[in-house]
mmCIF file with all atom_site columns, C-alpha atoms in Angstrom:
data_model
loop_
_atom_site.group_PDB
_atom_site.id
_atom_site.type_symbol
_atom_site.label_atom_id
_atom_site.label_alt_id
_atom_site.label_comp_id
_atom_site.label_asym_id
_atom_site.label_entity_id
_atom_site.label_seq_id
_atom_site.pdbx_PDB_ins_code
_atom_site.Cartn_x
_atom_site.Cartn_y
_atom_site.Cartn_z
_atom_site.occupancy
_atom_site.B_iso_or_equiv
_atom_site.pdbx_formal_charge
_atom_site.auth_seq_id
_atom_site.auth_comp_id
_atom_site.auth_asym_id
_atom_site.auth_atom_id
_atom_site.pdbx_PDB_model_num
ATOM 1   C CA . UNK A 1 1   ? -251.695 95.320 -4.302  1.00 88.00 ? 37  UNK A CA 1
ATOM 2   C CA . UNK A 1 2   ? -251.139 94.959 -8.077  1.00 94.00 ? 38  UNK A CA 1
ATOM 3   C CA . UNK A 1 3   ? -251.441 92.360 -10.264 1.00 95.00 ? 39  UNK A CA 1
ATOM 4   C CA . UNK A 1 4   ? -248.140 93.396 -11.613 1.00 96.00 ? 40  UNK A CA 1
ATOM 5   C CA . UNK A 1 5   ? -246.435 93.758 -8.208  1.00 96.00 ? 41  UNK A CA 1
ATOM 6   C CA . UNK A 1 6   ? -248.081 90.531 -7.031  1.00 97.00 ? 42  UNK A CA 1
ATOM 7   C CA . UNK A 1 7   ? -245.820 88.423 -9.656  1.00 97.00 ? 43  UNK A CA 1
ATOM 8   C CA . UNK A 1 8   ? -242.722 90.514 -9.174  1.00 97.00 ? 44  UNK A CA 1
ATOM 9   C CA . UNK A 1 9   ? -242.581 89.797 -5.587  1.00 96.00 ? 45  UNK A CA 1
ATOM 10  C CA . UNK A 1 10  ? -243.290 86.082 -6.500  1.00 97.00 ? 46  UNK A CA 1
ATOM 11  C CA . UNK A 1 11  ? -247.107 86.119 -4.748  1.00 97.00 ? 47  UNK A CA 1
ATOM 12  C CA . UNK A 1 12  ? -248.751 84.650 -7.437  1.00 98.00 ? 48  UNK A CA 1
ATOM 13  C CA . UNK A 1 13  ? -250.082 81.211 -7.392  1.00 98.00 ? 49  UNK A CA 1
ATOM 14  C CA . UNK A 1 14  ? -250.027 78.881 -10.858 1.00 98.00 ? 50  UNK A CA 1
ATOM 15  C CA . UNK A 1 15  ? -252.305 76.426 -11.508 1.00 97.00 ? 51  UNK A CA 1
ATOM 16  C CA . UNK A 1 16  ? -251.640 73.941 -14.524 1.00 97.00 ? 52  UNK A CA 1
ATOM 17  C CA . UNK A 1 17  ? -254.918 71.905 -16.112 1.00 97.00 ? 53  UNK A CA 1
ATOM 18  C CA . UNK A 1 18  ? -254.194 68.929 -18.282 1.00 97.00 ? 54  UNK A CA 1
ATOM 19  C CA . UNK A 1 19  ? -257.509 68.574 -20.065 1.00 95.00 ? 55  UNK A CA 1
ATOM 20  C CA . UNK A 1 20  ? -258.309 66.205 -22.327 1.00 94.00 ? 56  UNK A CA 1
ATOM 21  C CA . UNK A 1 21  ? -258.042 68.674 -25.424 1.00 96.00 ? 57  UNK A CA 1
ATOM 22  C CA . UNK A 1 22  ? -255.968 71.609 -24.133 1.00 97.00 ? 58  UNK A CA 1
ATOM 23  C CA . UNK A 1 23  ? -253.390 72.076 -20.995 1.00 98.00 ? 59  UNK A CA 1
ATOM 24  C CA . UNK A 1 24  ? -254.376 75.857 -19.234 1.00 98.00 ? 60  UNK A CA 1
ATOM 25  C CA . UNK A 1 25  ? -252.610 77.681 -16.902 1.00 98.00 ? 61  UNK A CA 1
ATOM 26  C CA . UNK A 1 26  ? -253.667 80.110 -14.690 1.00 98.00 ? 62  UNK A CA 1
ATOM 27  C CA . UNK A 1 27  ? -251.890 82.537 -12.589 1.00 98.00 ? 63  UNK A CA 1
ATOM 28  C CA . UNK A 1 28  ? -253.835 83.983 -9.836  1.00 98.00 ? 64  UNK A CA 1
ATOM 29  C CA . UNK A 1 29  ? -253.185 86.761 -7.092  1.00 96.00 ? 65  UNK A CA 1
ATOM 30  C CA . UNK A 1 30  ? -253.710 86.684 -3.165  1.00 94.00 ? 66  UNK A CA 1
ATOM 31  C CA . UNK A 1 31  ? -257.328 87.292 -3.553  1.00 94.00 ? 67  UNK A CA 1
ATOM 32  C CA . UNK A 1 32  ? -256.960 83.895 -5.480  1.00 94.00 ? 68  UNK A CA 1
ATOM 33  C CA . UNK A 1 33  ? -258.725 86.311 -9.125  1.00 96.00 ? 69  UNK A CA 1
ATOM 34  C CA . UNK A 1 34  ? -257.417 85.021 -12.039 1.00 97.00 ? 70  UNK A CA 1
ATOM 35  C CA . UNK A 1 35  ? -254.546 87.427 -13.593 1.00 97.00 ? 71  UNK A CA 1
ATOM 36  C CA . UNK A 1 36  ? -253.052 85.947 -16.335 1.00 98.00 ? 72  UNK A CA 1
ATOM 37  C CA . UNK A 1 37  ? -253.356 82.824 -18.192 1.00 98.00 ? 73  UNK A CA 1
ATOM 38  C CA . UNK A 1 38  ? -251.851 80.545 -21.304 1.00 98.00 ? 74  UNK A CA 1
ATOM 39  C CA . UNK A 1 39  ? -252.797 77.503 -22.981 1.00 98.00 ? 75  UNK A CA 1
ATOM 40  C CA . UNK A 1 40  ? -251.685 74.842 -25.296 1.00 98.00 ? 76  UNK A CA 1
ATOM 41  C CA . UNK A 1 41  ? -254.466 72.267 -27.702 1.00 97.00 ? 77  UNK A CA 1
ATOM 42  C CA . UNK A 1 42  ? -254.077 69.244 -27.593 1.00 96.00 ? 78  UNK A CA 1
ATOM 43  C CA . UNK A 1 43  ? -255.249 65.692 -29.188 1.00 94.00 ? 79  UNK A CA 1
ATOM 44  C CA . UNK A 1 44  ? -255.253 62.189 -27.632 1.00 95.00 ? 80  UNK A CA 1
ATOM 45  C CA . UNK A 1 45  ? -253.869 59.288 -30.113 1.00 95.00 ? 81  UNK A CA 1
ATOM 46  C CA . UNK A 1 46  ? -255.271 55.762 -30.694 1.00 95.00 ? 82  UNK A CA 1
ATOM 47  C CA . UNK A 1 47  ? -252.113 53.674 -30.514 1.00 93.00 ? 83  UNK A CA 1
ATOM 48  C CA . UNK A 1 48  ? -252.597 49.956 -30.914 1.00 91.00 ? 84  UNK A CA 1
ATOM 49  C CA . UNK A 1 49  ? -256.703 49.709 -29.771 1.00 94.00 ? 85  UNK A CA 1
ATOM 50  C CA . UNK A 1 50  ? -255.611 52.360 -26.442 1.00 95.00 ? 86  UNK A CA 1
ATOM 51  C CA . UNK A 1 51  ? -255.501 56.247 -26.313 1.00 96.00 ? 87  UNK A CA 1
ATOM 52  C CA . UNK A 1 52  ? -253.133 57.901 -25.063 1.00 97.00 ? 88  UNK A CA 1
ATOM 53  C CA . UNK A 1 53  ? -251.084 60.874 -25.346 1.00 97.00 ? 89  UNK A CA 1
ATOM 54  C CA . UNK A 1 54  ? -247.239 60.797 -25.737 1.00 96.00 ? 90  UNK A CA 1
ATOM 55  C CA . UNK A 1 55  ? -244.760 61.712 -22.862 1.00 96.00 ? 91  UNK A CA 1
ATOM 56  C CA . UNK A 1 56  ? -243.135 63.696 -25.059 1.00 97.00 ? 92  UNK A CA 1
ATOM 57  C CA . UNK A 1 57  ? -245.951 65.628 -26.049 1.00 97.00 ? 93  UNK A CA 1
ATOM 58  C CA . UNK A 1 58  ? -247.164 65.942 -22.519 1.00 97.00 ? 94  UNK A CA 1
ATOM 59  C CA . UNK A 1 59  ? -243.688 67.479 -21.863 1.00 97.00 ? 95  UNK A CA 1
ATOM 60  C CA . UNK A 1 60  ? -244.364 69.482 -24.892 1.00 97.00 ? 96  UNK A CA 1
ATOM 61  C CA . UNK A 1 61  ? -247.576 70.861 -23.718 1.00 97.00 ? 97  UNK A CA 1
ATOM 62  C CA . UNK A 1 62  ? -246.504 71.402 -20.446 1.00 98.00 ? 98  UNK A CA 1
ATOM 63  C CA . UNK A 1 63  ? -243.496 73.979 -21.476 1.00 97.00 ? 99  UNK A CA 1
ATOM 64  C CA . UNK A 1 64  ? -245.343 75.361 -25.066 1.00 98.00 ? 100 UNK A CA 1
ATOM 65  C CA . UNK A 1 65  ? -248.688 76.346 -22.148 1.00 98.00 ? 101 UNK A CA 1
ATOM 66  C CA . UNK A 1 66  ? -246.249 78.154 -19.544 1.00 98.00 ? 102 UNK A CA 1
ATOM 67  C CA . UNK A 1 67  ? -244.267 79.737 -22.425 1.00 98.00 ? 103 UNK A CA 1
ATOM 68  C CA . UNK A 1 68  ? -247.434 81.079 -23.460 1.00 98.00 ? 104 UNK A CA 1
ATOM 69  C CA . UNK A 1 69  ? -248.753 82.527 -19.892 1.00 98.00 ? 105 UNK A CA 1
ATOM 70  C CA . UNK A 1 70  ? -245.174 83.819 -19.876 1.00 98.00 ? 106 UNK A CA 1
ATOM 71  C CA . UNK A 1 71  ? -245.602 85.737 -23.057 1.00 98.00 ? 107 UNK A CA 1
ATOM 72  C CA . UNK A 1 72  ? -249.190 86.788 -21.964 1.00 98.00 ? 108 UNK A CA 1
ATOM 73  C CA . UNK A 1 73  ? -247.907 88.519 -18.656 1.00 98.00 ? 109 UNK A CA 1
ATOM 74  C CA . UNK A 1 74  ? -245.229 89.993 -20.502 1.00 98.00 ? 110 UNK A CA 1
ATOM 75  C CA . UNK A 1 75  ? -247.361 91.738 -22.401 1.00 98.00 ? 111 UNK A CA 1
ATOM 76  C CA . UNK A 1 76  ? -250.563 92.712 -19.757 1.00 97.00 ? 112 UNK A CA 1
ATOM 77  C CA . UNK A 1 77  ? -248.340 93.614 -17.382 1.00 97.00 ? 113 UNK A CA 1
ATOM 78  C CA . UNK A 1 78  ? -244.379 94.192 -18.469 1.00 97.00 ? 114 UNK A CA 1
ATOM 79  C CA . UNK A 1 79  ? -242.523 91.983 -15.857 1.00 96.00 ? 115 UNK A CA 1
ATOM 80  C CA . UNK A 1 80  ? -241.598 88.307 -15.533 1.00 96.00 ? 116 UNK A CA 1
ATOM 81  C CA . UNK A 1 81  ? -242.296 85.513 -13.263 1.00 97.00 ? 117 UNK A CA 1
ATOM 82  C CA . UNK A 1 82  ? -239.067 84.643 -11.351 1.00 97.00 ? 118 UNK A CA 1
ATOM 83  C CA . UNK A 1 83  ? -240.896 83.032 -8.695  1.00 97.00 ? 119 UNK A CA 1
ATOM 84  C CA . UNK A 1 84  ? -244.034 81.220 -7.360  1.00 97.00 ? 120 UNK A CA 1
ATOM 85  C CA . UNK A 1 85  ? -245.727 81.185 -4.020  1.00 98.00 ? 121 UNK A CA 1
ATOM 86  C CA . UNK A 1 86  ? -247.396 77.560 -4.952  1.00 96.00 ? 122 UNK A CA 1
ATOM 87  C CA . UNK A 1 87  ? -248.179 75.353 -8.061  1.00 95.00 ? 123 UNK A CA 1
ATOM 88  C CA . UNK A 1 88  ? -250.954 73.360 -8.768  1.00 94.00 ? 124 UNK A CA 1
ATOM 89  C CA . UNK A 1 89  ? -251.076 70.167 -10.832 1.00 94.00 ? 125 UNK A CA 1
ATOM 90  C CA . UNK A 1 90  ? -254.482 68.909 -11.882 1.00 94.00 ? 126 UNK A CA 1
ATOM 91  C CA . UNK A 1 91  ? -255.536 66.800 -14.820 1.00 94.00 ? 127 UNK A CA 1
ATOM 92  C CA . UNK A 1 92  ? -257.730 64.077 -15.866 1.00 88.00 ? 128 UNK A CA 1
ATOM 93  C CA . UNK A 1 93  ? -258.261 61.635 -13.387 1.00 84.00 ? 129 UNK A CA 1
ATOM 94  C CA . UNK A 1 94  ? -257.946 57.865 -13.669 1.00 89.00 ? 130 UNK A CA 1
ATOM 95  C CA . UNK A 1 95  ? -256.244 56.343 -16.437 1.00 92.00 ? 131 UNK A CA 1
ATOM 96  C CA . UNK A 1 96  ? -252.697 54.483 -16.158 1.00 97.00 ? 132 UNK A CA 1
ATOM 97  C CA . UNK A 1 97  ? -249.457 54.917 -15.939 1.00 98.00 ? 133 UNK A CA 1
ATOM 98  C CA . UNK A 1 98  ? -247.432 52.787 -14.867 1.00 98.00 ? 134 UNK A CA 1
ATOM 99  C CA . UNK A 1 99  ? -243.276 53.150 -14.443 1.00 98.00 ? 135 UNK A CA 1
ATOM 100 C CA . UNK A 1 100 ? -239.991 50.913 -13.513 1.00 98.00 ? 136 UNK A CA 1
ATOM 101 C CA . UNK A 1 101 ? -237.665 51.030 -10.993 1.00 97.00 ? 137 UNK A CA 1
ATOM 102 C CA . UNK A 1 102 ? -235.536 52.925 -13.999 1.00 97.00 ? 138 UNK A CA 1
ATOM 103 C CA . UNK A 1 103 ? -238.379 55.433 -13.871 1.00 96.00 ? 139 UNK A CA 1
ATOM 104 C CA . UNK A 1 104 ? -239.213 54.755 -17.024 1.00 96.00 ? 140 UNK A CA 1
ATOM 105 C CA . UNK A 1 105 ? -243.170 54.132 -18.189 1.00 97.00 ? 141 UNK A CA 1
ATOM 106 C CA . UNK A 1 106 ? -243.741 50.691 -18.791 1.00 98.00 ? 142 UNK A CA 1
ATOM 107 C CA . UNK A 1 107 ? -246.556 50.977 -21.708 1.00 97.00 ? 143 UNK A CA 1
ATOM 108 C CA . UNK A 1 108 ? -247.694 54.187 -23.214 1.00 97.00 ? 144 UNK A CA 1
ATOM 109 C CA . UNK A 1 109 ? -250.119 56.217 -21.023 1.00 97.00 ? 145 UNK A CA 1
ATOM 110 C CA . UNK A 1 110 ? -253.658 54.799 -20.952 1.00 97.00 ? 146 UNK A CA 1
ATOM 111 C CA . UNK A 1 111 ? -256.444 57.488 -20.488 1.00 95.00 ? 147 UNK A CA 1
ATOM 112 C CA . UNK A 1 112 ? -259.720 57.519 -19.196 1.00 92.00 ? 148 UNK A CA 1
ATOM 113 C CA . UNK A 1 113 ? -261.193 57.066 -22.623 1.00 93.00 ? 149 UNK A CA 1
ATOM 114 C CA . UNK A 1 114 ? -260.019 53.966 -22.259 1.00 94.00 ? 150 UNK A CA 1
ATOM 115 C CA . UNK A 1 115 ? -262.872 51.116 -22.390 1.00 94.00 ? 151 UNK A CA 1
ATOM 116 C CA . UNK A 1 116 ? -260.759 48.042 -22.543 1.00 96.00 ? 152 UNK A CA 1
ATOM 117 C CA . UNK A 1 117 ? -261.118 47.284 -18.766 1.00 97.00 ? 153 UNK A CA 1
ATOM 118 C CA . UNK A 1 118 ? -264.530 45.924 -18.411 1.00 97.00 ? 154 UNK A CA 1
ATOM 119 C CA . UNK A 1 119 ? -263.863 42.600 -17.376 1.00 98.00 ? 155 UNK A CA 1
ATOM 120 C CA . UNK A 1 120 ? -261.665 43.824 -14.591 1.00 98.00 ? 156 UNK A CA 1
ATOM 121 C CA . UNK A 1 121 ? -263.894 46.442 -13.002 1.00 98.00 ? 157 UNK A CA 1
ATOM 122 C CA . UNK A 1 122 ? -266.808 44.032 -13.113 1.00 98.00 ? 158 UNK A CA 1
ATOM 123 C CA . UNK A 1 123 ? -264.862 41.272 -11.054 1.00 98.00 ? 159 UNK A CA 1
ATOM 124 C CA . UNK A 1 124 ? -263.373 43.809 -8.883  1.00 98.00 ? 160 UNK A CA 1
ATOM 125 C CA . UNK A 1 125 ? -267.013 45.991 -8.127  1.00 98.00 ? 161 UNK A CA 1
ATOM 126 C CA . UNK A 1 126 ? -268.311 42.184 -7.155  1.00 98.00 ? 162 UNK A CA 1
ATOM 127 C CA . UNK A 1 127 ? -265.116 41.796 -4.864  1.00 98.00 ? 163 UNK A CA 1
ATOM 128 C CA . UNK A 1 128 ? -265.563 44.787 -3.390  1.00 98.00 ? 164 UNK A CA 1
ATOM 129 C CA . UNK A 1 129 ? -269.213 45.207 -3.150  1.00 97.00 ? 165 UNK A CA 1
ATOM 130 C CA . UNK A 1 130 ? -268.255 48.703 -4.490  1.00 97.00 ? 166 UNK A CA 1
ATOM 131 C CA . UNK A 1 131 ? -269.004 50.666 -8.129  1.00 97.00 ? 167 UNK A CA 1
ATOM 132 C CA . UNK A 1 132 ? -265.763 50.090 -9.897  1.00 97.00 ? 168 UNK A CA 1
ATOM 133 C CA . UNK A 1 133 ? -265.814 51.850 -13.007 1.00 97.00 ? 169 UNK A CA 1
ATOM 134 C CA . UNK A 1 134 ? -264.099 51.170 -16.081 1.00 96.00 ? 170 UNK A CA 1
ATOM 135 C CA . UNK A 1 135 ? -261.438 53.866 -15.988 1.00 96.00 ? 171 UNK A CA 1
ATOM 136 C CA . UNK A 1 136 ? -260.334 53.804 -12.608 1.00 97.00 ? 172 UNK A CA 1
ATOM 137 C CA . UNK A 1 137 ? -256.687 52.820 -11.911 1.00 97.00 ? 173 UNK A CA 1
ATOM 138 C CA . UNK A 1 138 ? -257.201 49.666 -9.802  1.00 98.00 ? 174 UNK A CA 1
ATOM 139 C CA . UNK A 1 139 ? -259.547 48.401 -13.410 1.00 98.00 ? 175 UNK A CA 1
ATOM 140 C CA . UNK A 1 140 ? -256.663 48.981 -15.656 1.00 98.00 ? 176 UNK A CA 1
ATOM 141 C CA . UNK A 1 141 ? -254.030 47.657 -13.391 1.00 98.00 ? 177 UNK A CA 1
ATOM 142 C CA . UNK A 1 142 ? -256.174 44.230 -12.792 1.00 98.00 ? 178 UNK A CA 1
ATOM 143 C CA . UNK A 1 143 ? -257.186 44.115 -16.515 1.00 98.00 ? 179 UNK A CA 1
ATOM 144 C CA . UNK A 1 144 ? -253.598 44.085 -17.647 1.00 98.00 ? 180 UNK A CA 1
ATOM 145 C CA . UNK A 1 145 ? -252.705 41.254 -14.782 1.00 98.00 ? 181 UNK A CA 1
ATOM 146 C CA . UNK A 1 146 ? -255.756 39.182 -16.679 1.00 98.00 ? 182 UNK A CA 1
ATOM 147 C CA . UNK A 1 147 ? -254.641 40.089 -19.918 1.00 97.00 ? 183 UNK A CA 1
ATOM 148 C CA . UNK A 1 148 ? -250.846 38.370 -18.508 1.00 97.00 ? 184 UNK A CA 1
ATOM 149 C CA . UNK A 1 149 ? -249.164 41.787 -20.224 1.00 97.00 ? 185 UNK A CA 1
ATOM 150 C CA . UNK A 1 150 ? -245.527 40.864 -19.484 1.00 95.00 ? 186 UNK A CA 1
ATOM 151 C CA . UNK A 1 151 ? -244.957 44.773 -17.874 1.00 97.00 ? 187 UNK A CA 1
ATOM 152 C CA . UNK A 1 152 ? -246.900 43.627 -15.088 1.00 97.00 ? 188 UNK A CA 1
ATOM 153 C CA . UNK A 1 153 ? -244.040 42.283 -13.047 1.00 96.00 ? 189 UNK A CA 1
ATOM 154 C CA . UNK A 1 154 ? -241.775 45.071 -13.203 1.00 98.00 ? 190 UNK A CA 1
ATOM 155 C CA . UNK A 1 155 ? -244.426 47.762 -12.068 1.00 98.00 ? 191 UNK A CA 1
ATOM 156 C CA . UNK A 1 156 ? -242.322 49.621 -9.612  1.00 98.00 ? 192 UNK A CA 1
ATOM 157 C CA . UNK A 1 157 ? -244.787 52.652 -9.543  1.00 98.00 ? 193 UNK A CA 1
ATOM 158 C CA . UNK A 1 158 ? -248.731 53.800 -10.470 1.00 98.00 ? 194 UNK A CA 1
ATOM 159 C CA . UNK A 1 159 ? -249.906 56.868 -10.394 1.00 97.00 ? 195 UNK A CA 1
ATOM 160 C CA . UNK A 1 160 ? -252.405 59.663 -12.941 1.00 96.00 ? 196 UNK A CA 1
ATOM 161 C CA . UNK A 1 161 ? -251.603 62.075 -15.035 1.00 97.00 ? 197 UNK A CA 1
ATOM 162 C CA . UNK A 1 162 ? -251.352 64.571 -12.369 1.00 95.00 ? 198 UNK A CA 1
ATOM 163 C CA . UNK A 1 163 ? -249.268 62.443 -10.062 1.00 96.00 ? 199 UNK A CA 1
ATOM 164 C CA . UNK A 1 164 ? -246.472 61.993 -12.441 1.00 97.00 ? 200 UNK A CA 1
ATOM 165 C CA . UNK A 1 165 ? -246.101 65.190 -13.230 1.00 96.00 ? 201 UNK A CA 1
ATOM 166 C CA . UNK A 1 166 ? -246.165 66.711 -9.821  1.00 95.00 ? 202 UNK A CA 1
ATOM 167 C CA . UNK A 1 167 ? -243.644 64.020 -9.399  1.00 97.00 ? 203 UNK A CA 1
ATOM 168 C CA . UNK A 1 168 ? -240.976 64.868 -11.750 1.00 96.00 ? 204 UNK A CA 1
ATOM 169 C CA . UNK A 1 169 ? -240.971 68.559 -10.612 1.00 94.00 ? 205 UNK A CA 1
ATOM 170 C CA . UNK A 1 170 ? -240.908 67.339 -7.196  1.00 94.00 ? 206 UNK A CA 1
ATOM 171 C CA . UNK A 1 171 ? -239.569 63.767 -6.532  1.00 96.00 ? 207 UNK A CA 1
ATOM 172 C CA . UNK A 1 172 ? -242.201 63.137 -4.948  1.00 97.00 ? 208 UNK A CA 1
ATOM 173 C CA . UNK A 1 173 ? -244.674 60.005 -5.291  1.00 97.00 ? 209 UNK A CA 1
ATOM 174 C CA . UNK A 1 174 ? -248.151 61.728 -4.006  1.00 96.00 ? 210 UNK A CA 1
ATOM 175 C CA . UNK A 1 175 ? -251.644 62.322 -4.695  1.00 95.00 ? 211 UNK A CA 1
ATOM 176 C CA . UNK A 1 176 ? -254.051 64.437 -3.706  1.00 93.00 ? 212 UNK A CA 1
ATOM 177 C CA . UNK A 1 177 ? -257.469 62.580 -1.644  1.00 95.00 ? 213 UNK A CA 1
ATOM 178 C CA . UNK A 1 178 ? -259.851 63.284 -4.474  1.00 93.00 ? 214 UNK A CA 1
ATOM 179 C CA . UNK A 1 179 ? -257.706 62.247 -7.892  1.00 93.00 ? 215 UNK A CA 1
ATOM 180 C CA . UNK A 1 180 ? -256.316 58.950 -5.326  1.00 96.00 ? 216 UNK A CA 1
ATOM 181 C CA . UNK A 1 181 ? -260.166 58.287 -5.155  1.00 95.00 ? 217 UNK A CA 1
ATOM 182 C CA . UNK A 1 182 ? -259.530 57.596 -8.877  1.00 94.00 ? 218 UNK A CA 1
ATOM 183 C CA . UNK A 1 183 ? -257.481 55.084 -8.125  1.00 96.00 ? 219 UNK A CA 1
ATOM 184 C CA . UNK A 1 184 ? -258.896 52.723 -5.478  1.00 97.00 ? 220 UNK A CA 1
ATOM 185 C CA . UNK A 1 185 ? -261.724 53.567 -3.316  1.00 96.00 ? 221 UNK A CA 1
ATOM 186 C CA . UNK A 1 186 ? -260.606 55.949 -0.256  1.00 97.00 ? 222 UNK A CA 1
ATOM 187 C CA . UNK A 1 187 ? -261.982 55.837 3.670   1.00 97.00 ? 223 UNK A CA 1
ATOM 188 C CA . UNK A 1 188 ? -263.741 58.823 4.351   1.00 94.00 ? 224 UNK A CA 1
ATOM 189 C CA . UNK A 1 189 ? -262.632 58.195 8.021   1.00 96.00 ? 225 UNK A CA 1
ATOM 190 C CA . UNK A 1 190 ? -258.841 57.733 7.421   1.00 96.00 ? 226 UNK A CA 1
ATOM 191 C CA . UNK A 1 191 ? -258.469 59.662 3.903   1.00 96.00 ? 227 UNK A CA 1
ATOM 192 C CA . UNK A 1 192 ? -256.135 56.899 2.855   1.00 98.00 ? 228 UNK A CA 1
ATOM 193 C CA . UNK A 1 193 ? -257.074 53.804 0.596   1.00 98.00 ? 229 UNK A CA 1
ATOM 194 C CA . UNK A 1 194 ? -260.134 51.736 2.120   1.00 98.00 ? 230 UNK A CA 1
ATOM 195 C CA . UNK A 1 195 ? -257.955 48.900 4.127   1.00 98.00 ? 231 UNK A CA 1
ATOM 196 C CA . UNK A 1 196 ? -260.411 46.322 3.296   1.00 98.00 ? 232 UNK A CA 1
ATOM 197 C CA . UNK A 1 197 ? -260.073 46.821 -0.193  1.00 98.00 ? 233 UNK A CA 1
ATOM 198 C CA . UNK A 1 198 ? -256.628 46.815 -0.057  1.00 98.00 ? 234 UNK A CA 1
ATOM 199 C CA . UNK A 1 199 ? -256.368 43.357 1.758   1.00 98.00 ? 235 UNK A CA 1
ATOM 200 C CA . UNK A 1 200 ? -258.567 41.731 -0.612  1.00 98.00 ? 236 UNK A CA 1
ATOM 201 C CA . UNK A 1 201 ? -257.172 43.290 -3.984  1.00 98.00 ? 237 UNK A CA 1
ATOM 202 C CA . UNK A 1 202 ? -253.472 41.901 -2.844  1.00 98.00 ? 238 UNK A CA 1
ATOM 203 C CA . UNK A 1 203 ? -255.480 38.242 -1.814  1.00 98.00 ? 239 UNK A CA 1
ATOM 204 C CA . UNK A 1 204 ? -257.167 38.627 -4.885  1.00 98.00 ? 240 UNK A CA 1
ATOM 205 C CA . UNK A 1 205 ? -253.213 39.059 -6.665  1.00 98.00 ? 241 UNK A CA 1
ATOM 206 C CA . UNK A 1 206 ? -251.110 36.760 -4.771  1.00 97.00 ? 242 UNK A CA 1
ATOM 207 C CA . UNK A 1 207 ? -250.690 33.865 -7.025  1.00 97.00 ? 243 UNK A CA 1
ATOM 208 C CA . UNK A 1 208 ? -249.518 35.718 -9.801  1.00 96.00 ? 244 UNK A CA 1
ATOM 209 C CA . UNK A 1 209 ? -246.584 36.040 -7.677  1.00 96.00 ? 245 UNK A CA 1
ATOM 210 C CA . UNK A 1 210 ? -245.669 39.644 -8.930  1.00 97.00 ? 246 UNK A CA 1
ATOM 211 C CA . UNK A 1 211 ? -243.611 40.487 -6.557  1.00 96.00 ? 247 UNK A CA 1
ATOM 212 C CA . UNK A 1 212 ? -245.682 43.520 -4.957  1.00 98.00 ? 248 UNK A CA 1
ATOM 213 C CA . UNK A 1 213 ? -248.348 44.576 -3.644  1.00 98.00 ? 249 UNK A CA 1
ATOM 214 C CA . UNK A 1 214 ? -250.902 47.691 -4.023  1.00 98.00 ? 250 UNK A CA 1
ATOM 215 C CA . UNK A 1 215 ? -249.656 49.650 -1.713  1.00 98.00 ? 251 UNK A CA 1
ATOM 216 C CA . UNK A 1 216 ? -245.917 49.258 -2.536  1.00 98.00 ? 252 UNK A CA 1
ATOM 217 C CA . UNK A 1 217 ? -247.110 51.043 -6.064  1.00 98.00 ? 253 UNK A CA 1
ATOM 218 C CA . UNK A 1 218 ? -249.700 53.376 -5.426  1.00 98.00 ? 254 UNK A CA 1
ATOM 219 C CA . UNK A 1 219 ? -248.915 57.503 -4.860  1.00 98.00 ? 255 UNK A CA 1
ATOM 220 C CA . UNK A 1 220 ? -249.079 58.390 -0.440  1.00 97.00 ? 256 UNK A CA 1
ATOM 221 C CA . UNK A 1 221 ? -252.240 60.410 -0.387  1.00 97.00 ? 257 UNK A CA 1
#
């Protein structure tokens, strides 16, 4: 089959890479061979000690890199894409970001780059007799509770770069195993978040008196 009858018949696959200095995507056929692909650069920003990267220019990159793999396909291949067999959202893993109840993020988007969390991951990798780095999830989110950052109560939901965006196009609040790995440590024999950990991270939290708990803010795996 063709490449070119492969996205008029709405075969194709899309997969959609935020890096940290460009957002690709790739469209590939049944054979899963790459077909056509577009792109969009892009540059983290140091806002107030923290980098991050807008949502509006996440948005931005998001539509400017499919406009672009439109345009290429266009031209390789004279057709459209009117329709998907799947889509795949990857990005950088770790980081922070953390939304209210109004869906709304909290405090800008903090990425991986991010070094501010060392006091948390060392007091958590000692809790959890466990490697904790620096720009996992579970470090930022415990770093801002030391730090008594007033957002901290109103933390309705926590999730990556990937899982937010895989969550506005489809409602729903997921992960996949190895980016929720990024988050808090996962149980190779359940492939959900280690239970043990999970007990003594909310322990760990209850005096602040924040009104949730891990689980109640983390993405399903």
């Amino acid at each position: 089959m063709s490449a070119k009858t492969i996205i008029e018949s709405g075969k194709a696959i899309l997969g959609i890479e935020f890096g940290s200095t460009r957002i690709k995507a790739v469209l590939i056929d049944t054979d899963n061979t790459p077909i056509a692909q577009g792109s969009f650069e892009w540059e983290n920003q140091l806002v107030d000690g923290l980098w991050t990267y807008s949502i509006d220019t996440i948005w931005k990159g998001l539509q400017d890199c499919y406009a672009d793999l439109r345009k290429n396909v266009k031209a390789e291949y004279d057709c459209e894409i009117k329709q998907l067999a799947a889509i795949g959202i990857s990005a950088m893993m770790h980081g922070y970001m953390a939304f209210g109840k109004d869906e709304n993020i909290l405090v800008p988007f903090r990425t991986w780059r991010n070094t501010n969390t060392a006091k948390a991951a060392a007091e958590l990798s000692e809790l959890f007799h466990f490697n904790i780095p620096l720009r996992w999830s579970i470090s930022h989110v415990y770093q801002a509770i030391l730090n008594g950052e007033d957002h901290i109560n109103k933390i309705d939901f926590l999730t990556t770069l990937a899982g937010y965006i895989h969550w506005q196009l489809t409602g729903k609040k997921v992960l996949g195993v190895g980016d929720a790995s990024g988050m808090l440590p996962i149980d190779s024999n359940t492939n959900n978040y280690d239970a043990e950990m999970v007990a003594k991270f909310d322990k760990l939290i209850e005096p602040k008196n924040l009104g949730w708990k891990i689980l109640d803010i983390l993405p399903e795996v």
